[in-house]
Tab-separated table of C-alpha atoms in Angstrom:
chain	number	residue	atom	x	y	z
A	469	MET	CA	41.832	134.265	127.283
A	470	THR	CA	39.088	133.440	124.798
A	471	GLY	CA	38.148	137.113	124.629
A	472	GLU	CA	41.749	138.077	123.826
A	473	LEU	CA	41.941	135.481	121.037
A	474	MET	CA	38.652	136.681	119.568
A	475	SER	CA	39.940	140.255	119.698
A	476	LYS	CA	43.150	139.278	117.899
A	477	ASP	CA	41.185	137.384	115.223
A	478	LYS	CA	38.905	140.375	114.793
A	479	ASP	CA	41.926	142.652	114.291
A	480	LYS	CA	43.089	140.415	111.427
A	481	VAL	CA	39.886	141.059	109.444
A	482	LEU	CA	40.289	144.111	107.164
A	483	PRO	CA	43.003	145.620	109.406
A	484	ALA	CA	43.514	148.689	107.179
A	485	LEU	CA	39.943	149.826	107.890
A	486	ARG	CA	40.840	150.011	111.583
A	487	VAL	CA	43.152	152.918	110.742
A	488	ARG	CA	41.031	156.074	111.022
A	489	ASP	CA	42.707	158.035	108.223
A	490	PHE	CA	42.504	155.170	105.740
A	491	ARG	CA	38.865	154.541	106.653
A	492	LEU	CA	37.947	158.170	105.902
A	493	PHE	CA	39.915	158.067	102.663
A	494	TRP	CA	38.352	154.749	101.583
A	495	ILE	CA	34.723	155.774	102.174
A	496	SER	CA	35.154	159.072	100.339
A	497	GLN	CA	36.788	157.295	97.407
A	498	ILE	CA	33.771	155.055	96.857
A	499	ILE	CA	31.660	158.194	96.340
A	500	SER	CA	34.194	160.016	94.164
A	501	LEU	CA	35.077	156.989	92.040
A	502	SER	CA	31.405	156.140	91.450
A	503	GLY	CA	31.054	159.561	89.839
A	504	THR	CA	34.238	159.011	87.837
A	505	TRP	CA	32.998	155.688	86.447
A	506	MET	CA	29.624	157.236	85.650
A	507	GLN	CA	31.476	159.896	83.673
A	508	HIS	CA	33.644	157.256	81.968
A	509	VAL	CA	30.568	155.497	80.602
A	510	ALA	CA	28.976	158.827	79.631
A	511	ILE	CA	32.098	159.888	77.690
A	512	GLY	CA	32.087	156.615	75.755
A	513	TRP	CA	28.396	156.976	74.926
A	514	LEU	CA	28.856	160.643	73.994
A	515	VAL	CA	31.755	159.921	71.636
A	516	TYR	CA	30.003	156.998	69.955
A	517	SER	CA	26.814	159.047	69.601
A	518	ILE	CA	28.742	161.842	67.851
A	519	THR	CA	30.985	159.724	65.619
A	520	LYS	CA	29.554	156.177	65.386
A	521	SER	CA	33.193	155.116	65.095
A	522	PRO	CA	35.138	152.580	67.183
A	523	PHE	CA	38.314	154.381	66.071
A	524	TYR	CA	37.225	157.544	67.892
A	525	LEU	CA	36.351	155.497	70.982
A	526	GLY	CA	39.926	154.255	71.042
A	527	LEU	CA	41.269	157.711	70.202
A	528	VAL	CA	39.458	159.483	73.055
A	529	MET	CA	40.872	156.946	75.499
A	530	THR	CA	44.280	157.645	73.963
A	531	PHE	CA	43.848	161.355	74.713
A	532	LEU	CA	42.809	160.440	78.261
A	533	SER	CA	45.807	158.203	78.863
A	534	ALA	CA	48.548	159.933	76.829
A	535	PRO	CA	49.269	162.585	79.514
A	536	ILE	CA	49.810	159.755	82.003
A	537	MET	CA	52.387	158.229	79.679
A	538	MET	CA	54.147	161.588	79.217
A	539	PHE	CA	54.014	163.061	82.724
A	540	THR	CA	53.497	160.341	85.336
A	541	LEU	CA	57.246	159.930	85.971
A	542	PHE	CA	57.371	163.628	86.826
A	543	GLY	CA	54.310	163.062	88.992
A	544	GLY	CA	56.333	160.486	90.912
A	545	ILE	CA	59.133	162.984	91.551
A	546	PHE	CA	56.531	165.522	92.675
A	547	ALA	CA	55.051	162.939	95.074
A	548	ASP	CA	58.485	162.223	96.560
A	549	ARG	CA	59.150	165.941	97.062
A	550	HIS	CA	55.829	167.214	98.381
A	551	SER	CA	52.955	166.313	100.693
A	552	LYS	CA	51.034	163.493	99.035
A	553	ARG	CA	47.830	164.498	100.806
A	554	ASN	CA	48.017	168.049	99.459
A	555	ILE	CA	48.727	166.833	95.928
A	556	ILE	CA	45.594	164.666	95.997
A	557	ILE	CA	43.483	167.533	97.389
A	558	ALA	CA	44.650	169.782	94.531
A	559	THR	CA	43.971	167.209	91.804
A	560	GLN	CA	40.529	166.391	93.204
A	561	LEU	CA	39.529	170.070	93.269
A	562	LEU	CA	40.815	170.660	89.732
A	563	SER	CA	38.951	167.561	88.487
A	564	ILE	CA	35.662	169.383	89.093
A	565	ILE	CA	36.396	171.729	86.162
A	566	PRO	CA	36.433	169.269	83.202
A	567	ALA	CA	33.473	167.319	84.607
A	568	PHE	CA	31.374	170.490	84.858
A	569	LEU	CA	32.408	171.677	81.375
A	570	LEU	CA	31.521	168.307	79.827
A	571	GLY	CA	28.044	168.644	81.321
A	572	LEU	CA	27.615	172.286	80.305
A	573	LEU	CA	28.742	171.839	76.677
A	574	THR	CA	26.523	168.763	76.305
A	575	GLN	CA	23.521	170.571	77.793
A	576	LEU	CA	23.996	173.578	75.480
A	577	HIS	CA	24.224	171.221	72.451
A	578	ILE	CA	27.565	172.675	71.368
A	579	MET	CA	29.688	169.652	72.216
A	580	GLU	CA	32.153	168.648	69.495
A	581	ILE	CA	34.630	165.785	69.453
A	582	ARG	CA	37.569	168.240	69.679
A	583	TYR	CA	36.203	169.594	72.966
A	584	VAL	CA	36.015	166.051	74.329
A	585	PHE	CA	39.666	165.500	73.378
A	586	ILE	CA	40.755	168.697	75.147
A	587	LEU	CA	38.826	167.985	78.347
A	588	VAL	CA	39.835	164.323	78.664
A	589	SER	CA	43.469	165.344	78.065
A	590	PHE	CA	43.212	167.695	81.044
A	591	ILE	CA	41.736	164.860	83.121
A	592	GLY	CA	44.667	162.660	82.067
A	593	LEU	CA	47.164	165.355	83.069
A	594	LEU	CA	45.619	165.554	86.542
A	595	ASN	CA	45.748	161.768	86.836
A	596	ALA	CA	49.468	161.812	85.990
A	597	PHE	CA	50.081	163.615	89.298
A	598	ASP	CA	47.173	162.211	91.311
A	599	ILE	CA	47.787	158.476	90.873
A	600	PRO	CA	51.496	158.280	91.921
A	601	ALA	CA	50.707	160.371	95.013
A	602	ARG	CA	47.680	158.211	95.804
A	603	GLN	CA	49.547	154.915	95.371
A	604	SER	CA	52.399	156.152	97.590
A	605	PHE	CA	49.985	157.510	100.216
A	606	PHE	CA	48.651	154.093	101.275
A	607	VAL	CA	51.799	152.967	103.041
A	608	GLU	CA	51.994	156.299	104.892
A	609	MET	CA	48.488	155.768	106.264
A	610	VAL	CA	48.653	152.075	107.224
A	611	GLY	CA	52.306	150.941	107.197
A	612	LYS	CA	53.780	147.983	105.317
A	613	GLY	CA	52.171	145.376	107.569
A	614	LYS	CA	48.659	146.346	106.427
A	615	LEU	CA	49.638	147.400	102.915
A	616	LEU	CA	48.212	144.418	100.966
A	617	ASN	CA	44.912	144.867	102.777
A	618	ALA	CA	44.914	148.601	101.972
A	619	ILE	CA	45.697	147.935	98.280
A	620	ALA	CA	42.976	145.284	98.085
A	621	LEU	CA	40.428	147.530	99.809
A	622	ASN	CA	41.333	150.422	97.510
A	623	SER	CA	40.828	148.098	94.558
A	624	ALA	CA	37.517	146.992	96.079
A	625	ALA	CA	36.409	150.631	96.363
A	626	PHE	CA	37.525	151.311	92.799
A	627	ASN	CA	35.601	148.336	91.488
A	628	ALA	CA	32.541	148.814	93.681
A	629	ALA	CA	32.388	152.223	92.017
A	630	ARG	CA	32.910	150.449	88.695
A	631	ILE	CA	29.657	148.574	89.388
A	632	ILE	CA	27.657	151.475	90.807
A	633	GLY	CA	28.817	154.198	88.401
A	634	PRO	CA	28.134	152.485	85.045
A	635	PHE	CA	24.872	150.925	86.251
A	636	VAL	CA	23.473	154.231	87.499
A	637	GLY	CA	25.010	156.104	84.572
A	638	GLY	CA	23.346	153.816	82.038
A	639	ILE	CA	19.951	154.384	83.671
A	640	ILE	CA	20.462	158.165	83.809
A	641	ILE	CA	21.494	158.328	80.137
A	642	ALA	CA	18.586	156.153	78.994
A	643	ARG	CA	15.860	157.746	81.117
A	644	PHE	CA	17.045	161.329	81.696
A	645	ASN	CA	19.991	162.884	79.873
A	646	LEU	CA	23.714	162.572	79.287
A	647	GLN	CA	24.843	165.803	80.944
A	648	ALA	CA	23.457	164.739	84.336
A	649	CYS	CA	26.254	162.143	84.592
A	650	PHE	CA	28.900	164.833	84.205
A	651	TYR	CA	27.280	167.203	86.717
A	652	ILE	CA	26.912	164.429	89.306
A	653	ASN	CA	30.584	163.547	88.876
A	654	SER	CA	31.646	167.165	89.418
A	655	PHE	CA	29.948	167.121	92.842
A	656	SER	CA	31.297	163.660	93.745
A	657	PHE	CA	34.839	165.034	94.272
A	658	LEU	CA	33.781	167.147	97.261
A	659	PRO	CA	33.492	164.290	99.843
A	660	ALA	CA	37.038	163.197	98.935
A	661	VAL	CA	38.376	166.713	99.426
A	662	ILE	CA	36.650	167.047	102.811
A	663	ALA	CA	37.979	163.671	103.978
A	664	LEU	CA	41.519	164.548	102.884
A	665	TYR	CA	41.398	167.800	104.865
A	666	ILE	CA	40.481	165.767	107.976
A	667	ILE	CA	43.266	163.213	107.415
A	668	ARG	CA	46.582	164.031	109.118
A	669	ASP	CA	49.213	165.457	106.768
A	670	ARG	CA	52.370	163.322	106.793
A	671	GLY	CA	54.492	166.183	105.451
A	672	VAL	CA	56.770	166.360	102.432
A	673	GLY	CA	58.911	163.674	100.903
A	674	LYS	CA	62.530	163.115	101.967
A	675	ILE	CA	64.054	163.525	98.520
A	676	SER	CA	66.886	166.035	98.186
A	677	GLY	CA	65.909	169.190	96.371
A	678	HIS	CA	69.438	169.630	94.956
A	679	LYS	CA	69.260	166.770	92.459
A	680	SER	CA	68.252	167.405	88.876
A	681	VAL	CA	64.949	166.061	87.578
A	682	LEU	CA	66.777	163.763	85.147
A	683	LYS	CA	68.922	162.391	87.991
A	684	GLU	CA	65.843	161.636	90.068
A	685	LEU	CA	64.079	160.018	87.098
A	686	SER	CA	67.097	157.824	86.384
A	687	GLU	CA	67.279	156.700	90.028
A	688	GLY	CA	63.712	155.379	89.904
A	689	LEU	CA	64.150	153.624	86.557
A	690	LEU	CA	67.531	152.190	87.613
A	691	PHE	CA	65.941	150.698	90.730
A	692	VAL	CA	63.386	148.884	88.559
A	693	ARG	CA	66.033	147.636	86.111
A	694	GLN	CA	68.293	146.315	88.885
A	695	HIS	CA	65.510	144.341	90.604
A	696	HIS	CA	64.715	141.565	88.158
A	697	GLN	CA	61.513	140.420	89.846
A	698	ILE	CA	60.039	143.919	89.634
A	699	LEU	CA	61.247	144.300	86.035
A	700	PHE	CA	59.588	140.980	85.111
A	701	ILE	CA	56.262	142.182	86.526
A	702	PHE	CA	56.616	145.529	84.725
A	703	ILE	CA	57.141	143.754	81.376
A	704	THR	CA	54.060	141.590	81.882
A	705	ILE	CA	51.892	144.556	82.882
A	706	THR	CA	53.139	146.571	79.897
A	707	PHE	CA	51.759	144.018	77.437
A	708	LEU	CA	48.573	143.535	79.466
A	709	SER	CA	48.029	147.308	79.344
A	710	LEU	CA	48.670	147.421	75.600
A	711	PHE	CA	46.457	144.520	74.545
A	712	GLY	CA	44.189	143.490	77.442
A	713	ILE	CA	42.953	146.450	79.450
A	714	PRO	CA	41.788	148.524	76.398
A	715	TYR	CA	38.892	146.073	75.820
A	716	SER	CA	36.692	148.246	78.063
A	717	SER	CA	36.956	151.211	75.683
A	718	PHE	CA	34.951	149.269	73.090
A	719	LEU	CA	32.038	148.193	75.265
A	720	PRO	CA	29.784	150.896	73.710
A	721	VAL	CA	30.199	149.156	70.324
A	722	ILE	CA	29.381	145.759	71.837
A	723	ALA	CA	26.296	147.119	73.617
A	724	GLU	CA	24.973	149.145	70.667
A	725	ASP	CA	25.910	147.107	67.588
A	726	ILE	CA	26.529	143.531	68.734
A	727	LEU	CA	24.123	142.878	71.610
A	728	LYS	CA	21.631	145.652	70.703
A	729	THR	CA	21.081	146.548	74.368
A	730	GLY	CA	21.640	150.339	74.267
A	731	ALA	CA	22.861	152.586	77.063
A	732	GLU	CA	21.382	150.481	79.868
A	733	GLY	CA	23.071	147.423	78.384
A	734	LEU	CA	26.366	149.305	78.338
A	735	GLY	CA	25.906	150.006	82.046
A	736	ARG	CA	25.320	146.296	82.699
A	737	LEU	CA	28.407	145.270	80.708
A	738	ALA	CA	30.706	147.731	82.466
A	739	GLY	CA	29.087	146.915	85.803
A	740	SER	CA	29.637	143.183	85.316
A	741	ALA	CA	33.364	143.684	84.723
A	742	GLY	CA	33.373	145.880	87.816
A	743	ALA	CA	31.567	143.202	89.833
A	744	GLY	CA	34.228	140.649	88.937
A	745	ALA	CA	36.990	143.076	89.849
A	746	PHE	CA	35.271	143.951	93.131
A	747	THR	CA	34.902	140.268	94.015
A	748	ALA	CA	38.607	139.686	93.361
A	749	ALA	CA	39.601	142.658	95.484
A	750	MET	CA	37.411	141.591	98.410
A	751	ILE	CA	38.748	138.020	98.312
A	752	ILE	CA	42.298	139.387	98.615
A	753	ALA	CA	41.253	141.899	101.301
A	754	LEU	CA	39.591	139.210	103.434
A	755	LYS	CA	42.133	136.457	102.803
A	756	GLY	CA	45.243	138.596	103.267
A	757	THR	CA	48.502	137.043	102.073
A	758	ILE	CA	48.227	134.792	99.019
A	759	ASN	CA	50.426	131.801	99.819
A	760	ARG	CA	50.785	130.376	96.299
A	761	ARG	CA	51.054	133.774	94.646
A	762	PHE	CA	52.561	132.620	91.340
A	763	LEU	CA	49.813	130.048	90.789
A	764	TYR	CA	47.105	132.551	91.723
A	765	MET	CA	48.516	135.234	89.428
A	766	SER	CA	48.993	132.761	86.563
A	767	PHE	CA	45.397	131.547	86.810
A	768	SER	CA	44.087	135.112	87.032
A	769	LEU	CA	45.954	136.365	83.977
A	770	SER	CA	45.053	133.295	81.896
A	771	ALA	CA	41.368	133.447	82.874
A	772	ALA	CA	41.106	137.134	81.927
A	773	SER	CA	42.792	136.567	78.561
A	774	MET	CA	40.615	133.590	77.650
A	775	SER	CA	37.461	135.397	78.762
A	776	ILE	CA	38.109	138.343	76.432
A	777	PHE	CA	38.771	135.917	73.558
A	778	ILE	CA	35.553	133.933	74.117
A	779	MET	CA	33.535	137.151	74.538
A	780	THR	CA	34.408	138.200	70.990
A	781	PHE	CA	32.245	135.319	69.740
A	782	SER	CA	29.317	135.957	72.098
A	783	ARG	CA	26.008	137.329	70.842
A	784	LEU	CA	24.144	136.606	74.078
A	785	GLU	CA	24.103	139.241	76.821
A	786	PRO	CA	24.110	136.770	79.784
A	787	LEU	CA	27.193	135.014	78.388
A	788	SER	CA	28.941	138.319	77.728
A	789	LEU	CA	28.152	139.468	81.281
A	790	ALA	CA	29.614	136.258	82.749
A	791	LEU	CA	32.772	136.565	80.651
A	792	LEU	CA	33.227	140.221	81.571
A	793	PHE	CA	32.843	139.264	85.236
A	794	MET	CA	35.705	136.777	84.819
A	795	THR	CA	37.786	139.333	82.920
A	796	GLY	CA	37.445	141.897	85.707
A	797	PHE	CA	38.175	139.233	88.332
A	798	GLY	CA	41.329	138.042	86.592
A	799	ILE	CA	42.852	141.430	85.816
A	800	VAL	CA	42.386	142.792	89.349
A	801	SER	CA	43.615	139.585	90.991
A	802	PHE	CA	46.811	139.826	88.983
A	803	LEU	CA	47.362	143.577	89.394
A	804	ALA	CA	46.621	143.725	93.143
A	805	ASN	CA	49.213	141.041	93.875
A	806	ALA	CA	51.726	142.690	91.532
A	807	ASN	CA	51.164	146.090	93.179
A	808	ASN	CA	51.634	144.647	96.657
A	809	PHE	CA	54.875	142.865	95.729
A	810	ILE	CA	56.312	146.050	94.220
A	811	GLN	CA	55.346	148.259	97.176
A	812	GLN	CA	56.744	145.760	99.669
A	813	SER	CA	60.052	145.777	97.756
A	814	VAL	CA	60.489	149.542	97.427
A	815	PRO	CA	62.130	151.808	100.061
A	816	ASP	CA	60.127	154.872	101.079
A	817	TYR	CA	62.549	157.481	99.703
A	818	ILE	CA	62.019	156.299	96.105
A	819	ARG	CA	58.462	154.969	96.341
A	820	GLY	CA	56.808	157.794	94.402
A	821	ARG	CA	59.146	157.384	91.449
A	822	VAL	CA	58.872	153.591	91.283
A	823	MET	CA	55.086	153.727	91.606
A	824	SER	CA	54.957	156.356	88.871
A	825	ALA	CA	56.868	153.902	86.653
A	826	TYR	CA	54.265	151.284	87.612
A	827	ILE	CA	51.495	153.711	86.610
A	828	LEU	CA	53.354	154.372	83.356
A	829	VAL	CA	53.268	150.709	82.322
A	830	PHE	CA	49.816	150.094	83.825
A	831	LEU	CA	47.909	153.118	82.489
A	832	GLY	CA	50.404	154.998	80.348
A	833	MET	CA	50.730	152.226	77.757
A	834	SER	CA	46.980	151.979	77.217
A	835	PRO	CA	46.791	155.003	74.860
A	836	ILE	CA	48.963	153.104	72.408
A	837	GLY	CA	46.800	150.010	72.830
A	838	ASN	CA	43.578	151.980	72.457
A	839	PHE	CA	44.862	153.679	69.312
A	840	VAL	CA	46.121	150.459	67.692
A	841	ILE	CA	43.011	148.415	68.532
A	842	GLY	CA	40.734	151.299	67.498
A	843	ALA	CA	42.510	151.706	64.158
A	844	LEU	CA	42.397	147.957	63.607
A	845	ALA	CA	38.682	147.879	64.492
A	846	GLU	CA	37.996	150.573	61.903
A	847	HIS	CA	39.357	148.283	59.170
A	848	ILE	CA	38.504	144.733	60.237
A	849	GLY	CA	35.693	145.241	62.765
A	850	THR	CA	35.681	145.671	66.531
A	851	MET	CA	35.259	142.010	67.443
A	852	ASN	CA	38.054	140.890	65.104
A	853	ALA	CA	40.362	143.534	66.572
A	854	LEU	CA	39.543	142.437	70.120
A	855	ARG	CA	40.022	138.819	69.069
A	856	ILE	CA	43.568	139.549	67.913
A	857	SER	CA	44.402	141.540	71.054
A	858	SER	CA	43.070	138.737	73.270
A	859	ILE	CA	45.279	136.202	71.473
A	860	VAL	CA	48.265	138.428	72.313
A	861	CYS	CA	47.077	138.396	75.954
A	862	ILE	CA	46.996	134.614	75.919
A	863	GLY	CA	50.601	134.757	74.728
A	864	ILE	CA	51.399	137.093	77.645
A	865	SER	CA	49.908	134.516	80.027
A	866	ILE	CA	52.117	131.800	78.581
A	867	PHE	CA	55.152	134.105	78.941
A	868	PHE	CA	54.319	134.716	82.595
A	869	ILE	CA	53.802	131.021	83.363
A	870	ARG	CA	57.016	129.961	81.586
A	871	ASN	CA	59.188	132.613	83.229
A	872	GLY	CA	57.366	133.303	86.480
A	873	ARG	CA	58.555	130.247	88.362
A	874	LEU	CA	62.075	131.687	88.479
A	875	TRP	CA	60.628	134.923	89.889
A	876	GLU	CA	58.669	132.960	92.532
A	877	GLU	CA	61.740	130.989	93.593
A	878	LYS	CA	63.679	134.240	94.105
A	879	THR	CA	60.892	135.789	96.180
């Protein structure tokens, strides 16, 4: 009897990892995403080295995210119509091309800012189809009962890579060269492709092929509008994406001009935010269901907003690292719980489209935020621009707290 109880308790710990296909997917993602985050830091350093302009830092992130804003809803339809596994395999293979070209152009000393814009736009286009398929693929692998654990573990992998990638990338840039980061990333996609080939294909979506694209788009958006709890979360995430999440695009300015810590310091800053995010994801993965979800999400959003605001006054690296840790912790705690609630509320036949709308407000709004904050930074300074955006985030937190209790009562 004791053995059976111990076995049941053991099954409750990280249950999604007990599913073979998810385990393969998760391990391969840590490798692939570490390369992606290494490249992310390298792109920021490359752009700031070429231009010495915070405006261009914001603009390059706009070019990266704009295709998501324009095409992710179509990516959701594509995910509902076709095999999600095969979509991810295709996007991972195609992602090798821009990573390799970034490395080659940098190595040949012919890199120009326009080439960066073109290549990151292609990366963004791939993400517009990759992310909705990926988000919808979790429930196919583990089922709804283990979905929160799968989302939290995916977030943990993403943010473990967010620690490893920038830290290693900063060292490589400082001690070797910039192009090595891009070449390493191009090879990092291969383990993910191999793992996906091993994972069982769940087949194509159940959506009817006779409906028009506009009809299918309207069905997904109508579902969101008719479910007030989901709509409330979407509104909150929209403003967080516009004014909170873009802070990371300006870390090269903070490392180079404010803290004077160079490329290795940039790696530490990005890695600290990743460490906070990873910690949040693992707490959710190990704990499972969050009983007082509204309170937890309110605290998380408020802590992230206040941390960004206080960081704008910091001139000490240890303090900035601690605040970035709290920022990463708060944002991921909020988003992981929001993602889980949405996925639990969505029927399978429309999941790709609703999750593509989630990606639209989560990532697709950030190009606007990056552009606005970058333009503002060009005129009033980076820290003043981030200070204003963080005050807006504090307002978002107040909005969520004042209106969220009604949402919690309904859920």
